[in-house]
C-alpha atoms as one frame of an Amber mdcrd trajectory, in Angstrom:
protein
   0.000   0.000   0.000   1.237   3.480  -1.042   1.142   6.472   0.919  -0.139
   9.262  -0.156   2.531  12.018  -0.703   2.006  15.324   1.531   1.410  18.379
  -0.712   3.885  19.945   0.584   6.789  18.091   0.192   5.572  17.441  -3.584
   6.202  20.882  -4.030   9.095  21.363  -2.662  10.627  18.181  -4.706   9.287
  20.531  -7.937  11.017  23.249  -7.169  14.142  21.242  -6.238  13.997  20.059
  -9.724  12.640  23.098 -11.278  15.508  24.841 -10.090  18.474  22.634 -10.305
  17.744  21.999 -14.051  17.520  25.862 -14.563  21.156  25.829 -13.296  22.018
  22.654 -15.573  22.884  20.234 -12.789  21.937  16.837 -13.129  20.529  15.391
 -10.066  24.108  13.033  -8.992  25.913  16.820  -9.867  23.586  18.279  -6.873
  23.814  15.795  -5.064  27.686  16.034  -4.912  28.170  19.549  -4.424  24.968
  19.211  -1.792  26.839  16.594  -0.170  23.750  14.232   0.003  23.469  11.019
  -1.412  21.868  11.145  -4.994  19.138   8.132  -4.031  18.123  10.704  -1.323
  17.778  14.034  -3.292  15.488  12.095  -6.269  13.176  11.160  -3.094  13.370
  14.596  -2.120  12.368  15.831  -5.829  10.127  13.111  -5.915   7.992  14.637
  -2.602   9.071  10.683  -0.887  11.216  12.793   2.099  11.003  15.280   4.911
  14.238  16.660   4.568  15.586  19.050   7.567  16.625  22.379   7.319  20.155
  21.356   7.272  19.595  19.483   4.361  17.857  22.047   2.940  20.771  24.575
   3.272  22.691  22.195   1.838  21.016  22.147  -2.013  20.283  25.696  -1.585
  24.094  26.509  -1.713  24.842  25.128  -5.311  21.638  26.242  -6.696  22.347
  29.908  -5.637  19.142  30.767  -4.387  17.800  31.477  -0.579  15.656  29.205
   1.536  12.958  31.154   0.801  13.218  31.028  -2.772  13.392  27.230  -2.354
  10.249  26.889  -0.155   8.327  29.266  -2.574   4.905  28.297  -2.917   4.919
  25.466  -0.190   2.184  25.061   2.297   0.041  27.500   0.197
């Protein structure tokens, strides 16, 4: 049985994605410069984790973009 995926994380996996392909990483390239293991960042793009902030801080630094721009749009 599946669970259904929270909203919010979806979201926040999309604009993971959204924004690491308008920077042309692929996801293992985030992943590396994130320091996070690739199998974890597609379940965060995917809306499959609850990352922490620290994790979050993490991708946020080789996308070049703020927290904020990150959680735009989630839990609207």
């Amino acid at each position: 049985m599946e669970k259904t995926k929270s909203p919010e994380l979806v979201r926040l996996g999309e604009n993971i994605r959204e924004l690491r392909a308008k920077v042309g990483l692929s996801q293992e390239d985030l992943a590396l410069q994130a320091g996070l293991d690739r199998t974890y960042l597609g379940g965060a793009e995917r809306g499959e984790r609850n990352l922490t902030i620290l994790s979050l801080l993490k991708i946020c630094r080789p996308l070049n973009v703020s927290l904020s721009i990150l959680l735009e749009g989630v839990g609207e």
